Amino acid sequence: MRLGSTADFEQESLPVDDVPDWFAAVSSQDPEQAPQFARAGCDRYAEHTGGGRPWELQDWLYRFDPDEDSRGWEWWDAAPVGPSRVHLWVDSWGESFFGCQDLLWAAYVAGAVRVDGPAVQKSAVWSAERNASH
């Protein structure tokens, strides 16, 4: 999130100092150096997307360029809703269909076993869920 608001997206490459080592490894030319959960997530991502290739780190980071039109979502929230379940909330600017391959990549390589959706919800659903958890 910090990268999106501070990076100079006119540069040829973006800084990776704040990117976790495991994420950089799985998003590199040498993913064997990544931990098992990230490598397994890479496989689940390919399965979910029908053979989608792994995201190269710089390509993925450039999706956070505020002027990038191909990213169809903006980060909103993440909320645990059970011992092994998390809802990721993003703003799709009211669009019922939006590109989210980059978001799926992050979820799977971070350890998601299964990703459902995206499903469009009103902000009131998010608000009710947040109020119920506090």
XYZ file of N, CA and C in Angstrom:
402
model
N 0.826 -1.178 0.000
C 0.000 0.000 0.000
C 0.875 1.248 0.000
N 1.947 1.193 0.764
C 2.853 2.338 0.813
C 3.475 2.591 -0.555
N 3.826 1.526 -1.250
C 4.446 1.649 -2.565
C 3.554 2.436 -3.523
N 2.257 2.140 -3.515
C 1.334 2.805 -4.415
C 1.253 4.301 -4.207
N 1.525 4.740 -2.986
C 1.422 6.173 -2.715
C 2.769 6.886 -2.697
N 3.873 6.145 -2.726
C 5.180 6.803 -2.617
C 6.119 6.546 -3.790
N 5.887 5.496 -4.552
C 6.846 5.111 -5.603
C 6.742 6.022 -6.819
N 7.865 6.159 -7.497
C 7.914 6.882 -8.758
C 7.726 5.853 -9.866
N 6.516 5.752 -10.387
C 6.186 4.732 -11.379
C 6.734 5.059 -12.754
N 7.432 6.161 -12.885
C 8.103 6.494 -14.142
C 9.459 5.799 -14.235
N 9.949 5.258 -13.122
C 11.230 4.563 -13.093
C 11.117 3.207 -13.788
N 12.257 2.707 -14.243
C 12.278 1.422 -14.938
C 11.955 0.260 -14.010
N 12.363 0.364 -12.739
C 12.008 -0.666 -11.769
C 11.656 0.000 -10.444
N 10.817 -0.682 -9.692
C 10.339 -0.156 -8.422
C 11.143 -0.747 -7.270
N 11.219 -0.038 -6.144
C 11.959 -0.567 -4.997
C 11.257 -1.797 -4.420
N 12.049 -2.739 -3.968
C 11.499 -3.984 -3.428
C 11.891 -4.200 -1.969
N 12.448 -3.183 -1.335
C 12.912 -3.322 0.050
C 11.805 -3.751 1.014
N 10.582 -3.298 0.784
C 9.476 -3.627 1.686
C 8.705 -4.873 1.276
N 9.117 -5.510 0.196
C 8.451 -6.726 -0.269
C 9.029 -7.909 0.507
N 8.164 -8.730 1.112
C 8.684 -9.896 1.844
C 9.548 -10.781 0.930
N 10.618 -11.321 1.483
C 11.534 -12.161 0.711
C 10.820 -13.326 0.031
N 9.877 -13.947 0.736
C 9.174 -15.093 0.159
C 8.351 -14.679 -1.057
N 7.745 -13.477 -1.019
C 6.942 -13.016 -2.150
C 7.847 -12.684 -3.330
N 8.976 -12.059 -3.051
C 9.939 -11.758 -4.116
C 10.445 -13.053 -4.744
N 10.689 -14.066 -3.924
C 11.205 -15.340 -4.441
C 10.191 -16.040 -5.334
N 8.937 -16.120 -4.909
C 7.934 -16.830 -5.707
C 7.590 -16.048 -6.980
N 7.857 -14.761 -6.970
C 7.579 -13.911 -8.132
C 8.845 -13.646 -8.937
N 9.769 -14.579 -8.912
C 11.050 -14.393 -9.584
C 11.281 -15.493 -10.606
N 12.438 -15.428 -11.236
C 12.837 -16.466 -12.183
C 13.305 -17.728 -11.464
N 13.414 -17.667 -10.128
C 13.917 -18.789 -9.347
C 12.948 -19.108 -8.198
N 11.697 -19.475 -8.508
C 10.705 -19.677 -7.455
C 11.005 -20.851 -6.527
N 11.962 -21.703 -6.909
C 12.316 -22.830 -6.038
C 12.868 -22.344 -4.699
N 13.320 -21.088 -4.652
C 13.855 -20.519 -3.417
C 12.742 -20.065 -2.475
N 11.498 -20.048 -2.953
C 10.359 -19.628 -2.128
C 9.952 -20.751 -1.188
N 9.335 -20.407 -0.063
C 8.848 -21.451 0.842
C 7.753 -22.296 0.182
N 7.535 -23.472 0.724
C 6.580 -24.424 0.154
C 5.186 -23.822 0.011
N 4.700 -23.077 1.021
C 3.336 -22.540 0.933
C 3.180 -21.614 -0.273
N 4.216 -20.843 -0.592
C 4.151 -19.915 -1.729
C 4.218 -20.672 -3.048
N 5.063 -21.696 -3.121
C 5.139 -22.505 -4.344
C 3.827 -23.242 -4.585
N 3.231 -23.766 -3.509
C 1.934 -24.439 -3.640
C 0.876 -23.442 -4.081
N 0.950 -22.215 -3.574
C 0.014 -21.174 -3.985
C 0.157 -20.829 -5.451
N 1.372 -20.854 -5.945
C 1.627 -20.619 -7.370
C 0.903 -21.673 -8.201
N 0.970 -22.925 -7.766
C 0.275 -24.009 -8.468
C -1.238 -23.830 -8.393
N -1.763 -23.455 -7.223
C -3.210 -23.242 -7.070
C -3.678 -22.067 -7.920
N -2.846 -21.027 -8.020
C -3.179 -19.881 -8.872
C -3.304 -20.335 -10.330
N -2.344 -21.116 -10.803
C -2.377 -21.612 -12.184
C -3.622 -22.466 -12.410
N -3.966 -23.285 -11.436
C -5.156 -24.119 -11.530
C -6.420 -23.260 -11.586
N -6.518 -22.271 -10.703
C -7.692 -21.392 -10.624
C -7.879 -20.585 -11.907
N -6.786 -20.142 -12.486
C -6.866 -19.267 -13.660
C -6.770 -20.037 -14.971
N -6.784 -21.353 -14.908
C -6.724 -22.140 -16.134
C -5.364 -22.081 -16.807
N -4.315 -22.092 -16.003
C -2.962 -22.098 -16.541
C -2.275 -20.755 -16.505
N -2.819 -19.814 -15.734
C -2.188 -18.489 -15.622
C -0.745 -18.600 -15.169
N 0.099 -17.828 -15.815
C 1.529 -17.876 -15.477
C 1.801 -17.073 -14.209
N 2.862 -17.411 -13.506
C 3.225 -16.653 -12.309
C 3.492 -15.183 -12.660
N 3.177 -14.324 -11.726
C 3.448 -12.900 -11.903
C 4.906 -12.622 -11.606
N 5.573 -11.897 -12.478
C 6.926 -11.406 -12.231
C 6.786 -10.231 -11.275
N 7.691 -10.125 -10.327
C 7.563 -9.156 -9.247
C 7.363 -7.731 -9.738
N 8.202 -7.252 -10.650
C 8.061 -5.868 -11.110
C 6.736 -5.655 -11.850
N 6.294 -6.640 -12.638
C 5.000 -6.522 -13.312
C 3.877 -6.383 -12.285
N 3.946 -7.187 -11.230
C 2.921 -7.140 -10.193
C 2.948 -5.798 -9.469
N 4.146 -5.331 -9.117
C 4.255 -4.050 -8.408
C 3.731 -2.882 -9.238
N 3.977 -2.904 -10.526
C 3.515 -1.815 -11.380
C 1.992 -1.738 -11.475
N 1.298 -2.794 -11.063
C -0.164 -2.742 -11.040
C -0.681 -1.755 -9.998
N 0.186 -1.318 -9.092
C -0.228 -0.378 -8.055
C 0.001 1.073 -8.445
N 0.393 1.294 -9.669
C 0.516 2.645 -10.203
C -0.874 3.286 -10.149
N -1.006 4.432 -9.487
C -2.327 5.068 -9.394
C -2.942 5.380 -10.758
N -2.124 5.491 -11.780
C -2.633 5.787 -13.124
C -2.845 4.532 -13.965
N -2.651 3.364 -13.387
C -2.806 2.087 -14.096
C -4.293 1.797 -14.292
N -4.722 1.716 -15.534
C -6.135 1.488 -15.831
C -6.522 0.013 -15.861
N -5.556 -0.889 -15.967
C -5.913 -2.294 -16.117
C -6.236 -2.967 -14.786
N -5.845 -2.362 -13.671
C -6.222 -2.928 -12.370
C -7.651 -2.484 -12.101
N -8.551 -3.419 -11.934
C -9.965 -3.101 -11.792
C -10.443 -2.988 -10.367
N -9.549 -2.795 -9.424
C -9.947 -2.766 -8.025
C -9.017 -1.862 -7.231
N -9.470 -1.498 -6.052
C -8.667 -0.722 -5.106
C -8.840 -1.369 -3.740
N -7.737 -1.493 -3.004
C -7.766 -2.165 -1.705
C -8.745 -1.491 -0.764
N -9.490 -2.312 -0.010
C -10.438 -1.785 0.950
C -10.143 -2.323 2.346
N -10.175 -3.664 2.521
C -10.018 -4.224 3.863
C -9.800 -5.737 3.756
N -9.350 -6.318 4.839
C -9.284 -7.769 5.003
C -9.844 -8.073 6.382
N -10.741 -9.049 6.448
C -11.399 -9.344 7.717
C -11.470 -10.851 7.937
N -10.874 -11.339 9.039
C -11.019 -12.759 9.362
C -12.489 -13.051 9.693
N -13.015 -14.136 9.139
C -14.405 -14.514 9.394
C -14.498 -15.958 9.880
N -13.427 -16.472 10.372
C -13.385 -17.824 10.897
C -11.945 -18.222 11.132
N -11.733 -19.404 11.674
C -10.363 -19.821 11.996
C -9.457 -19.963 10.776
N -10.033 -20.227 9.622
C -9.197 -20.384 8.425
C -9.841 -19.719 7.211
N -10.535 -18.620 7.462
C -11.229 -17.941 6.371
C -11.086 -16.428 6.531
N -10.817 -15.771 5.408
C -10.649 -14.316 5.394
C -11.444 -13.752 4.231
N -12.130 -12.652 4.480
C -12.763 -11.919 3.383
C -11.837 -10.793 2.982
N -11.499 -10.751 1.701
C -10.742 -9.632 1.145
C -11.757 -8.700 0.514
N -11.719 -7.458 0.917
C -12.661 -6.463 0.412
C -11.913 -5.486 -0.477
N -12.418 -5.319 -1.692
C -11.852 -4.346 -2.612
C -12.989 -3.519 -3.199
N -12.657 -2.340 -3.651
C -13.622 -1.465 -4.307
C -13.444 -1.642 -5.804
N -14.497 -2.054 -6.492
C -14.437 -2.237 -7.946
C -15.123 -1.080 -8.667
N -15.338 -0.002 -7.958
C -15.954 1.204 -8.513
C -17.312 0.899 -9.133
N -18.025 -0.062 -8.530
C -19.367 -0.390 -8.985
C -19.438 -1.370 -10.134
N -18.283 -1.798 -10.646
C -18.279 -2.747 -11.768
C -18.548 -4.157 -11.250
N -19.422 -4.889 -11.922
C -19.724 -6.253 -11.494
C -18.668 -7.250 -11.971
N -17.916 -6.883 -12.994
C -16.849 -7.738 -13.511
C -15.591 -6.888 -13.599
N -14.500 -7.368 -13.030
C -13.260 -6.594 -13.049
C -12.066 -7.530 -13.007
N -10.951 -7.069 -13.572
C -9.725 -7.851 -13.571
C -9.171 -7.985 -12.163
N -8.869 -9.201 -11.776
C -8.347 -9.405 -10.423
C -7.273 -10.489 -10.381
N -6.630 -10.767 -11.509
C -5.575 -11.784 -11.528
C -4.453 -11.431 -10.552
N -4.111 -10.152 -10.472
C -3.052 -9.721 -9.565
C -3.439 -9.948 -8.106
N -4.698 -9.726 -7.773
C -5.186 -9.965 -6.421
C -5.222 -11.464 -6.120
N -5.650 -12.265 -7.088
C -5.642 -13.715 -6.905
C -4.224 -14.223 -6.666
N -3.253 -13.682 -7.409
C -1.858 -14.077 -7.230
C -1.427 -13.847 -5.779
N -1.698 -12.657 -5.274
C -1.299 -12.330 -3.898
C -1.970 -13.269 -2.894
N -3.249 -13.533 -3.075
C -3.972 -14.392 -2.135
C -3.430 -15.819 -2.146
N -3.257 -16.369 -3.324
C -2.786 -17.760 -3.401
C -1.364 -17.918 -2.897
N -0.451 -17.074 -3.324
C 0.938 -17.288 -2.889
C 1.133 -16.924 -1.423
N 0.175 -16.199 -0.834
C 0.239 -15.913 0.606
C -0.311 -17.078 1.421
N -0.855 -18.092 0.753
C -1.290 -19.284 1.465
C -2.738 -19.672 1.286
N -3.506 -18.930 0.498
C -4.906 -19.307 0.293
C -4.982 -20.688 -0.349
N -5.834 -21.513 0.176
C -6.057 -22.837 -0.374
C -7.147 -22.766 -1.438
N -8.120 -21.894 -1.220
C -9.214 -21.718 -2.168
C -9.643 -20.255 -2.133
N -9.961 -19.723 -3.296
C -10.472 -18.366 -3.392
C -11.813 -18.424 -4.108
N -12.837 -17.907 -3.457
C -14.163 -17.804 -4.064
C -14.369 -16.365 -4.503
N -15.068 -16.187 -5.581
C -15.367 -14.828 -6.024
C -14.435 -14.396 -7.121
N -14.472 -13.170 -7.428
C -15.036 -12.083 -6.630
C -16.557 -12.060 -6.684
N -17.138 -11.526 -5.630
C -18.579 -11.338 -5.533
C -18.828 -9.881 -5.177
N -19.672 -9.228 -5.930
C -19.957 -7.821 -5.686
C -20.928 -7.701 -4.512
N -20.578 -6.866 -3.557
C -21.392 -6.620 -2.373
C -21.534 -5.122 -2.169
N -22.595 -4.715 -1.528
C -22.767 -3.317 -1.125
C -21.874 -3.053 0.082
N -21.469 -1.814 0.262
C -20.600 -1.479 1.391
C -21.281 -1.758 2.724
N -22.605 -1.789 2.758
C -23.321 -2.090 3.994
C -23.012 -3.510 4.483
N -22.764 -4.436 3.568
C -22.409 -5.808 3.944
C -21.057 -5.802 4.656
N -20.095 -5.079 4.086
C -18.788 -4.941 4.735
C -18.943 -4.304 6.117
N -19.713 -3.239 6.198
C -19.899 -2.519 7.453
C -20.516 -3.415 8.519
N -21.526 -4.174 8.154
C -22.175 -5.089 9.099
C -21.194 -6.156 9.580
N -20.374 -6.671 8.678
C -19.378 -7.687 9.055
C -18.350 -7.102 10.006
N -17.880 -5.890 9.729
C -16.889 -5.243 10.589
C -17.478 -4.949 11.963
N -18.704 -4.467 12.006
C -19.362 -4.155 13.295
C -19.591 -5.409 14.118
N -19.903 -6.525 13.453
C -20.138 -7.785 14.151
C -18.858 -8.347 14.751
N -17.706 -8.032 14.144
C -16.439 -8.585 14.642
C -15.820 -7.739 15.745
N -16.361 -6.570 16.001
C -15.792 -5.703 17.058
C -16.610 -5.700 18.292
